[in-house]
């Protein structure tokens, strides 16, 4: 067999590093707004930076999961074409600032994220905004099934603990700190497990749950449906497992889903949400978090900490980059905004 790399393999390797540059740019632009209480300004800065950097990447990309519909989001809207137009045809899922409130208040685990998969393989949530999710890492993937979302919490955690060779008391469960989760949090605690909460950021939570050795064993609860597709990119790349079921929170959301012919009772897996193992995922820390440091500023520029993954090869890299001050100024700062 020839040792010469195929064109797809060459493109894949290059694409992974290009995506890191995209999330780094978003994080650098948003980082200047950390703790300033202006979440929209931080998000806008990250969107502009991410869009500009995506424009340099040799892909024929279409945004499937973006900032919203075109009328609501002038940049990185759903359906927008991105990239140079040269290269592979791909679906794009982005969140320039996952956890805008975390960024605005200087709280942990605000990140910039992007997922990429071959054209036509990302599931579109349509009018669905909320999804009930369950995420575990590769050690526990055989412990969950389509019926798991309906199981009592204690029974589900016992199965996950058995698969991971852990007592339930040693499990840590990521749950968004929302009023809708008061019963779930109480049930997790009653089962004997520990709870890690964040007010926002269930992509970060899914990444923690799917990453070996992160200290988080499972993500549970209702979060954003678009974030579910982004999370599936990371889960597939890491070899974990994910279940998702639409969970409309308002009657009008439920009616819109039914009118669109979407089965709200269907339990989706990570393979339904992203129907290819040739998936890429990149995340860069904006604020300090469990898996990544946030943007740090020095007299010569700044540093960023990123994770980038490719599903086909199951390669996961952590990248700490030093950026010179001229580059940081070019990307932008709040003083220039």
mmCIF file of C-alpha atoms in Angstrom:
data_model
loop_
_atom_site.group_PDB
_atom_site.id
_atom_site.type_symbol
_atom_site.label_atom_id
_atom_site.label_comp_id
_atom_site.label_asym_id
_atom_site.label_seq_id
_atom_site.Cartn_x
_atom_site.Cartn_y
_atom_site.Cartn_z
ATOM 1 C CA UNK A 1 0.000 0.000 0.000
ATOM 2 C CA UNK A 2 1.284 3.462 -0.869
ATOM 3 C CA UNK A 3 2.335 5.681 2.035
ATOM 4 C CA UNK A 4 1.197 8.779 0.142
ATOM 5 C CA UNK A 5 -1.656 10.571 1.959
ATOM 6 C CA UNK A 6 -4.952 10.938 0.154
ATOM 7 C CA UNK A 7 -6.249 14.432 -0.569
ATOM 8 C CA UNK A 8 -9.007 14.008 2.045
ATOM 9 C CA UNK A 9 -6.462 13.085 4.710
ATOM 10 C CA UNK A 10 -4.341 16.146 3.865
ATOM 11 C CA UNK A 11 -7.389 18.398 4.003
ATOM 12 C CA UNK A 12 -8.437 16.852 7.281
ATOM 13 C CA UNK A 13 -5.160 17.563 8.970
ATOM 14 C CA UNK A 14 -5.084 21.131 7.758
ATOM 15 C CA UNK A 15 -8.720 21.721 8.684
ATOM 16 C CA UNK A 16 -8.184 20.769 12.313
ATOM 17 C CA UNK A 17 -5.589 23.505 12.791
ATOM 18 C CA UNK A 18 -7.607 26.019 10.775
ATOM 19 C CA UNK A 19 -10.535 25.489 13.129
ATOM 20 C CA UNK A 20 -8.346 26.199 16.145
ATOM 21 C CA UNK A 21 -7.451 29.545 14.599
ATOM 22 C CA UNK A 22 -11.165 30.256 14.192
ATOM 23 C CA UNK A 23 -12.033 29.615 17.851
ATOM 24 C CA UNK A 24 -8.870 31.383 19.024
ATOM 25 C CA UNK A 25 -9.911 34.497 17.114
ATOM 26 C CA UNK A 26 -13.373 34.447 18.681
ATOM 27 C CA UNK A 27 -11.958 33.939 22.170
ATOM 28 C CA UNK A 28 -9.390 36.717 21.781
ATOM 29 C CA UNK A 29 -12.081 39.147 20.626
ATOM 30 C CA UNK A 30 -14.506 38.169 23.392
ATOM 31 C CA UNK A 31 -11.917 37.984 26.162
ATOM 32 C CA UNK A 32 -11.583 41.751 26.397
ATOM 33 C CA UNK A 33 -15.213 41.893 27.519
ATOM 34 C CA UNK A 34 -14.795 39.452 30.410
ATOM 35 C CA UNK A 35 -16.491 40.743 33.553
ATOM 36 C CA UNK A 36 -17.714 43.987 31.975
ATOM 37 C CA UNK A 37 -21.386 43.049 32.228
ATOM 38 C CA UNK A 38 -22.028 43.492 28.498
ATOM 39 C CA UNK A 39 -22.798 40.059 27.100
ATOM 40 C CA UNK A 40 -24.099 41.318 23.749
ATOM 41 C CA UNK A 41 -20.942 43.329 23.112
ATOM 42 C CA UNK A 42 -18.723 40.352 23.873
ATOM 43 C CA UNK A 43 -20.798 38.093 21.633
ATOM 44 C CA UNK A 44 -20.766 40.611 18.773
ATOM 45 C CA UNK A 45 -16.990 40.948 18.950
ATOM 46 C CA UNK A 46 -16.588 37.168 18.832
ATOM 47 C CA UNK A 47 -19.012 36.789 15.911
ATOM 48 C CA UNK A 48 -17.119 39.335 13.803
ATOM 49 C CA UNK A 49 -13.760 37.726 14.580
ATOM 50 C CA UNK A 50 -14.982 34.194 13.942
ATOM 51 C CA UNK A 51 -16.635 35.132 10.665
ATOM 52 C CA UNK A 52 -13.523 36.941 9.431
ATOM 53 C CA UNK A 53 -11.288 33.963 10.232
ATOM 54 C CA UNK A 54 -13.730 31.456 8.700
ATOM 55 C CA UNK A 55 -13.480 33.478 5.493
ATOM 56 C CA UNK A 56 -9.837 32.404 5.174
ATOM 57 C CA UNK A 57 -10.493 28.651 5.522
ATOM 58 C CA UNK A 58 -10.532 26.534 2.351
ATOM 59 C CA UNK A 59 -13.988 25.029 2.744
ATOM 60 C CA UNK A 60 -17.318 25.332 0.985
ATOM 61 C CA UNK A 61 -19.255 25.729 4.208
ATOM 62 C CA UNK A 62 -22.879 26.358 5.153
ATOM 63 C CA UNK A 63 -23.867 27.378 8.672
ATOM 64 C CA UNK A 64 -26.457 24.886 9.958
ATOM 65 C CA UNK A 65 -26.255 25.965 13.593
ATOM 66 C CA UNK A 66 -25.494 29.679 13.963
ATOM 67 C CA UNK A 67 -26.550 32.828 15.758
ATOM 68 C CA UNK A 68 -30.131 32.564 14.487
ATOM 69 C CA UNK A 69 -32.118 33.313 11.365
ATOM 70 C CA UNK A 70 -30.862 35.908 8.891
ATOM 71 C CA UNK A 71 -33.248 38.646 10.041
ATOM 72 C CA UNK A 72 -32.085 38.219 13.642
ATOM 73 C CA UNK A 73 -28.366 37.637 13.068
ATOM 74 C CA UNK A 74 -26.588 39.663 10.394
ATOM 75 C CA UNK A 75 -23.523 37.450 10.676
ATOM 76 C CA UNK A 76 -23.106 33.689 11.045
ATOM 77 C CA UNK A 77 -26.818 33.172 10.512
ATOM 78 C CA UNK A 78 -28.345 29.798 9.717
ATOM 79 C CA UNK A 79 -27.861 29.113 6.019
ATOM 80 C CA UNK A 80 -24.943 31.525 5.544
ATOM 81 C CA UNK A 81 -22.142 30.434 3.220
ATOM 82 C CA UNK A 82 -18.700 30.589 4.845
ATOM 83 C CA UNK A 83 -15.141 29.792 3.826
ATOM 84 C CA UNK A 84 -13.318 30.519 0.598
ATOM 85 C CA UNK A 85 -15.658 28.262 -1.395
ATOM 86 C CA UNK A 86 -12.662 26.082 -2.279
ATOM 87 C CA UNK A 87 -12.345 22.690 -0.661
ATOM 88 C CA UNK A 88 -14.749 20.181 0.871
ATOM 89 C CA UNK A 89 -18.476 20.896 1.161
ATOM 90 C CA UNK A 90 -19.263 20.930 4.880
ATOM 91 C CA UNK A 91 -21.923 21.769 7.455
ATOM 92 C CA UNK A 92 -20.874 24.231 10.151
ATOM 93 C CA UNK A 93 -22.125 24.566 13.745
ATOM 94 C CA UNK A 94 -20.843 27.565 15.694
ATOM 95 C CA UNK A 95 -21.231 29.310 19.003
ATOM 96 C CA UNK A 96 -18.752 32.215 19.097
ATOM 97 C CA UNK A 97 -19.436 32.666 22.822
ATOM 98 C CA UNK A 98 -21.037 29.730 24.569
ATOM 99 C CA UNK A 99 -21.999 31.208 27.903
ATOM 100 C CA UNK A 100 -22.437 34.923 27.200
ATOM 101 C CA UNK A 101 -23.624 35.521 30.761
ATOM 102 C CA UNK A 102 -20.624 33.598 32.086
ATOM 103 C CA UNK A 103 -18.390 35.918 30.052
ATOM 104 C CA UNK A 104 -20.202 39.076 31.139
ATOM 105 C CA UNK A 105 -19.881 38.180 34.812
ATOM 106 C CA UNK A 106 -16.410 36.632 34.682
ATOM 107 C CA UNK A 107 -17.626 33.151 35.603
ATOM 108 C CA UNK A 108 -15.972 29.844 34.626
ATOM 109 C CA UNK A 109 -16.312 27.866 31.394
ATOM 110 C CA UNK A 110 -17.272 30.426 28.766
ATOM 111 C CA UNK A 111 -15.848 29.033 25.518
ATOM 112 C CA UNK A 112 -15.769 29.627 21.750
ATOM 113 C CA UNK A 113 -16.753 26.507 19.788
ATOM 114 C CA UNK A 114 -17.131 25.204 16.247
ATOM 115 C CA UNK A 115 -18.094 21.846 14.780
ATOM 116 C CA UNK A 116 -17.667 20.763 11.146
ATOM 117 C CA UNK A 117 -18.997 17.697 9.333
ATOM 118 C CA UNK A 118 -19.591 16.681 5.693
ATOM 119 C CA UNK A 119 -22.424 18.503 3.910
ATOM 120 C CA UNK A 120 -25.856 17.197 4.777
ATOM 121 C CA UNK A 121 -24.857 15.249 7.902
ATOM 122 C CA UNK A 122 -25.882 17.720 10.633
ATOM 123 C CA UNK A 123 -29.430 17.486 11.957
ATOM 124 C CA UNK A 124 -31.374 20.735 11.759
ATOM 125 C CA UNK A 125 -33.474 21.506 14.857
ATOM 126 C CA UNK A 126 -35.958 23.612 12.902
ATOM 127 C CA UNK A 127 -38.223 25.480 15.342
ATOM 128 C CA UNK A 128 -37.005 23.428 18.311
ATOM 129 C CA UNK A 129 -35.181 25.440 20.958
ATOM 130 C CA UNK A 130 -34.934 23.008 23.876
ATOM 131 C CA UNK A 131 -33.797 19.413 24.211
ATOM 132 C CA UNK A 132 -33.490 16.972 27.087
ATOM 133 C CA UNK A 133 -29.949 15.559 26.959
ATOM 134 C CA UNK A 134 -27.842 12.799 28.408
ATOM 135 C CA UNK A 135 -24.095 12.604 27.696
ATOM 136 C CA UNK A 136 -21.490 10.111 28.891
ATOM 137 C CA UNK A 137 -17.943 9.225 27.894
ATOM 138 C CA UNK A 138 -16.818 6.128 26.020
ATOM 139 C CA UNK A 139 -16.508 4.008 29.200
ATOM 140 C CA UNK A 140 -20.238 4.295 29.863
ATOM 141 C CA UNK A 141 -21.616 4.352 26.322
ATOM 142 C CA UNK A 142 -22.976 0.794 26.620
ATOM 143 C CA UNK A 143 -24.753 1.706 29.862
ATOM 144 C CA UNK A 144 -27.310 3.949 28.162
ATOM 145 C CA UNK A 145 -30.007 3.260 25.593
ATOM 146 C CA UNK A 146 -32.952 5.071 24.052
ATOM 147 C CA UNK A 147 -34.962 4.213 27.182
ATOM 148 C CA UNK A 148 -32.467 5.870 29.530
ATOM 149 C CA UNK A 149 -34.060 9.329 29.415
ATOM 150 C CA UNK A 150 -37.214 7.861 30.982
ATOM 151 C CA UNK A 151 -35.425 5.943 33.758
ATOM 152 C CA UNK A 152 -35.476 7.065 37.392
ATOM 153 C CA UNK A 153 -32.331 9.074 38.096
ATOM 154 C CA UNK A 154 -31.041 6.661 40.738
ATOM 155 C CA UNK A 155 -31.378 3.667 38.373
ATOM 156 C CA UNK A 156 -29.624 5.509 35.543
ATOM 157 C CA UNK A 157 -26.737 6.648 37.738
ATOM 158 C CA UNK A 158 -26.317 3.132 39.131
ATOM 159 C CA UNK A 159 -25.914 1.783 35.591
ATOM 160 C CA UNK A 160 -23.406 4.502 34.666
ATOM 161 C CA UNK A 161 -21.463 3.953 37.879
ATOM 162 C CA UNK A 162 -21.275 0.216 37.225
ATOM 163 C CA UNK A 163 -19.956 0.799 33.710
ATOM 164 C CA UNK A 164 -17.307 3.202 34.989
ATOM 165 C CA UNK A 165 -16.410 0.963 37.968
ATOM 166 C CA UNK A 166 -17.369 3.758 40.335
ATOM 167 C CA UNK A 167 -19.699 4.038 43.269
ATOM 168 C CA UNK A 168 -22.601 6.409 42.613
ATOM 169 C CA UNK A 169 -21.230 8.553 45.433
ATOM 170 C CA UNK A 170 -18.111 9.120 43.322
ATOM 171 C CA UNK A 171 -20.011 10.284 40.224
ATOM 172 C CA UNK A 172 -20.229 13.971 39.276
ATOM 173 C CA UNK A 173 -23.221 15.106 37.242
ATOM 174 C CA UNK A 174 -23.265 18.349 35.241
ATOM 175 C CA UNK A 175 -26.641 20.114 35.344
ATOM 176 C CA UNK A 176 -27.560 23.619 34.233
ATOM 177 C CA UNK A 177 -28.609 25.700 37.237
ATOM 178 C CA UNK A 178 -32.131 26.506 36.084
ATOM 179 C CA UNK A 179 -35.484 26.462 37.923
ATOM 180 C CA UNK A 180 -36.661 23.666 35.620
ATOM 181 C CA UNK A 181 -33.964 21.422 37.048
ATOM 182 C CA UNK A 182 -34.805 21.742 40.749
ATOM 183 C CA UNK A 183 -36.324 18.249 40.838
ATOM 184 C CA UNK A 184 -33.500 16.733 38.773
ATOM 185 C CA UNK A 185 -30.823 18.205 41.048
ATOM 186 C CA UNK A 186 -32.688 16.933 44.114
ATOM 187 C CA UNK A 187 -32.945 13.448 42.590
ATOM 188 C CA UNK A 188 -29.234 13.350 41.723
ATOM 189 C CA UNK A 189 -28.344 14.299 45.271
ATOM 190 C CA UNK A 190 -30.824 11.810 46.724
ATOM 191 C CA UNK A 191 -29.153 9.091 44.648
ATOM 192 C CA UNK A 192 -25.876 10.005 46.335
ATOM 193 C CA UNK A 193 -24.027 11.606 43.419
ATOM 194 C CA UNK A 194 -22.397 15.023 43.302
ATOM 195 C CA UNK A 195 -23.701 17.906 41.207
ATOM 196 C CA UNK A 196 -21.677 20.467 39.240
ATOM 197 C CA UNK A 197 -23.800 23.403 38.093
ATOM 198 C CA UNK A 198 -23.320 26.299 35.718
ATOM 199 C CA UNK A 199 -25.913 28.920 34.874
ATOM 200 C CA UNK A 200 -25.114 28.490 31.154
ATOM 201 C CA UNK A 201 -22.948 26.421 28.857
ATOM 202 C CA UNK A 202 -24.191 22.919 28.183
ATOM 203 C CA UNK A 203 -21.749 22.459 25.285
ATOM 204 C CA UNK A 204 -18.973 22.855 27.845
ATOM 205 C CA UNK A 205 -20.845 20.452 30.114
ATOM 206 C CA UNK A 206 -21.164 17.855 27.356
ATOM 207 C CA UNK A 207 -17.476 18.236 26.546
ATOM 208 C CA UNK A 208 -16.619 17.644 30.209
ATOM 209 C CA UNK A 209 -18.874 14.587 30.432
ATOM 210 C CA UNK A 210 -17.419 13.023 27.270
ATOM 211 C CA UNK A 211 -13.752 13.736 28.057
ATOM 212 C CA UNK A 212 -11.905 11.023 30.022
ATOM 213 C CA UNK A 213 -10.443 12.235 33.303
ATOM 214 C CA UNK A 214 -12.298 15.561 33.310
ATOM 215 C CA UNK A 215 -13.874 14.943 36.710
ATOM 216 C CA UNK A 216 -17.389 15.038 35.232
ATOM 217 C CA UNK A 217 -19.090 11.702 34.515
ATOM 218 C CA UNK A 218 -22.419 12.625 32.952
ATOM 219 C CA UNK A 219 -24.463 15.572 31.702
ATOM 220 C CA UNK A 220 -28.183 15.531 32.361
ATOM 221 C CA UNK A 221 -31.070 17.933 31.806
ATOM 222 C CA UNK A 222 -32.714 20.293 29.363
ATOM 223 C CA UNK A 223 -30.566 22.708 27.363
ATOM 224 C CA UNK A 224 -30.513 24.324 23.944
ATOM 225 C CA UNK A 225 -31.280 22.203 20.882
ATOM 226 C CA UNK A 226 -28.688 23.970 18.667
ATOM 227 C CA UNK A 227 -26.125 23.384 21.415
ATOM 228 C CA UNK A 228 -27.082 19.716 21.272
ATOM 229 C CA UNK A 229 -25.897 19.465 17.665
ATOM 230 C CA UNK A 230 -22.618 21.201 18.512
ATOM 231 C CA UNK A 231 -22.186 18.888 21.508
ATOM 232 C CA UNK A 232 -22.748 15.852 19.303
ATOM 233 C CA UNK A 233 -19.710 16.842 17.228
ATOM 234 C CA UNK A 234 -17.525 16.636 20.344
ATOM 235 C CA UNK A 235 -19.203 13.473 21.635
ATOM 236 C CA UNK A 236 -18.674 11.661 18.306
ATOM 237 C CA UNK A 237 -15.053 12.777 18.130
ATOM 238 C CA UNK A 238 -14.424 11.506 21.657
ATOM 239 C CA UNK A 239 -16.235 8.201 21.202
ATOM 240 C CA UNK A 240 -18.817 8.974 23.855
ATOM 241 C CA UNK A 241 -22.588 8.592 23.726
ATOM 242 C CA UNK A 242 -25.407 11.126 23.694
ATOM 243 C CA UNK A 243 -29.182 10.979 23.815
ATOM 244 C CA UNK A 244 -31.443 13.907 23.030
ATOM 245 C CA UNK A 245 -35.199 14.390 22.952
ATOM 246 C CA UNK A 246 -36.963 17.614 22.051
ATOM 247 C CA UNK A 247 -38.443 19.264 25.129
ATOM 248 C CA UNK A 248 -40.493 22.310 24.102
ATOM 249 C CA UNK A 249 -40.859 24.747 26.981
ATOM 250 C CA UNK A 250 -43.760 26.795 25.584
ATOM 251 C CA UNK A 251 -46.980 25.817 23.795
ATOM 252 C CA UNK A 252 -46.013 27.822 20.705
ATOM 253 C CA UNK A 253 -42.717 25.919 20.415
ATOM 254 C CA UNK A 254 -44.552 22.608 20.637
ATOM 255 C CA UNK A 255 -47.107 23.719 18.034
ATOM 256 C CA UNK A 256 -44.370 24.884 15.653
ATOM 257 C CA UNK A 257 -42.594 21.533 15.918
ATOM 258 C CA UNK A 258 -45.780 19.585 15.245
ATOM 259 C CA UNK A 259 -46.649 21.881 12.326
ATOM 260 C CA UNK A 260 -43.187 21.202 10.865
ATOM 261 C CA UNK A 261 -43.845 17.455 11.057
ATOM 262 C CA UNK A 262 -41.084 16.840 13.613
ATOM 263 C CA UNK A 263 -41.523 13.850 15.943
ATOM 264 C CA UNK A 264 -41.031 15.302 19.421
ATOM 265 C CA UNK A 265 -41.111 11.855 21.031
ATOM 266 C CA UNK A 266 -38.159 10.516 19.056
ATOM 267 C CA UNK A 267 -34.968 9.901 21.049
ATOM 268 C CA UNK A 268 -31.964 10.983 19.004
ATOM 269 C CA UNK A 269 -28.421 9.712 19.409
ATOM 270 C CA UNK A 270 -25.151 11.451 18.645
ATOM 271 C CA UNK A 271 -25.181 9.608 15.296
ATOM 272 C CA UNK A 272 -28.601 11.076 14.444
ATOM 273 C CA UNK A 273 -27.457 14.577 15.343
ATOM 274 C CA UNK A 274 -24.249 14.271 13.289
ATOM 275 C CA UNK A 275 -24.439 11.432 10.778
ATOM 276 C CA UNK A 276 -20.706 11.084 10.072
ATOM 277 C CA UNK A 277 -17.635 10.087 12.008
ATOM 278 C CA UNK A 278 -15.550 12.434 9.850
ATOM 279 C CA UNK A 279 -16.356 15.262 12.223
ATOM 280 C CA UNK A 280 -14.189 18.036 13.636
ATOM 281 C CA UNK A 281 -14.608 20.017 16.842
ATOM 282 C CA UNK A 282 -12.602 22.895 18.267
ATOM 283 C CA UNK A 283 -13.053 24.862 21.484
ATOM 284 C CA UNK A 284 -11.006 27.703 22.983
ATOM 285 C CA UNK A 285 -11.411 28.911 26.555
ATOM 286 C CA UNK A 286 -12.561 32.496 27.043
ATOM 287 C CA UNK A 287 -12.830 32.417 30.831
ATOM 288 C CA UNK A 288 -10.966 29.924 33.023
ATOM 289 C CA UNK A 289 -12.706 26.574 33.183
ATOM 290 C CA UNK A 290 -12.461 22.946 34.126
ATOM 291 C CA UNK A 291 -10.871 21.810 30.843
ATOM 292 C CA UNK A 292 -9.289 24.985 29.468
ATOM 293 C CA UNK A 293 -7.733 28.179 30.747
ATOM 294 C CA UNK A 294 -9.282 31.403 29.592
ATOM 295 C CA UNK A 295 -7.566 34.124 27.590
ATOM 296 C CA UNK A 296 -4.586 35.489 29.507
ATOM 297 C CA UNK A 297 -3.018 38.861 28.728
ATOM 298 C CA UNK A 298 0.699 39.605 28.943
ATOM 299 C CA UNK A 299 2.863 42.623 28.170
ATOM 300 C CA UNK A 300 3.667 41.051 24.786
ATOM 301 C CA UNK A 301 0.190 39.874 23.780
ATOM 302 C CA UNK A 302 -1.948 37.017 25.071
ATOM 303 C CA UNK A 303 -2.218 33.249 25.477
ATOM 304 C CA UNK A 304 -5.066 30.904 24.617
ATOM 305 C CA UNK A 305 -5.826 27.291 25.497
ATOM 306 C CA UNK A 306 -7.748 25.129 23.012
ATOM 307 C CA UNK A 307 -8.904 21.567 22.410
ATOM 308 C CA UNK A 308 -9.305 20.278 18.850
ATOM 309 C CA UNK A 309 -10.560 16.851 17.803
ATOM 310 C CA UNK A 310 -11.081 14.786 14.681
ATOM 311 C CA UNK A 311 -13.612 11.993 14.864
ATOM 312 C CA UNK A 312 -12.276 9.828 12.049
ATOM 313 C CA UNK A 313 -8.885 9.350 13.686
ATOM 314 C CA UNK A 314 -10.093 9.926 17.285
ATOM 315 C CA UNK A 315 -7.255 12.418 17.689
ATOM 316 C CA UNK A 316 -7.590 14.941 20.500
ATOM 317 C CA UNK A 317 -5.060 17.736 20.858
ATOM 318 C CA UNK A 318 -4.674 20.454 23.442
ATOM 319 C CA UNK A 319 -3.005 23.593 22.128
ATOM 320 C CA UNK A 320 -1.624 26.468 24.160
ATOM 321 C CA UNK A 321 -0.798 29.371 21.890
ATOM 322 C CA UNK A 322 1.029 32.639 22.413
ATOM 323 C CA UNK A 323 -0.264 35.531 20.327
ATOM 324 C CA UNK A 324 1.800 38.659 19.742
ATOM 325 C CA UNK A 325 0.259 41.978 20.665
ATOM 326 C CA UNK A 326 -0.040 43.095 17.029
ATOM 327 C CA UNK A 327 -2.265 40.107 16.247
ATOM 328 C CA UNK A 328 -4.429 40.732 19.302
ATOM 329 C CA UNK A 329 -4.875 44.378 18.287
ATOM 330 C CA UNK A 330 -5.814 43.332 14.755
ATOM 331 C CA UNK A 331 -8.523 40.979 16.036
ATOM 332 C CA UNK A 332 -9.829 43.833 18.182
ATOM 333 C CA UNK A 333 -10.255 44.945 21.755
ATOM 334 C CA UNK A 334 -13.071 46.593 23.656
ATOM 335 C CA UNK A 335 -11.173 49.873 23.698
ATOM 336 C CA UNK A 336 -11.270 49.895 19.892
ATOM 337 C CA UNK A 337 -14.869 48.692 19.569
#
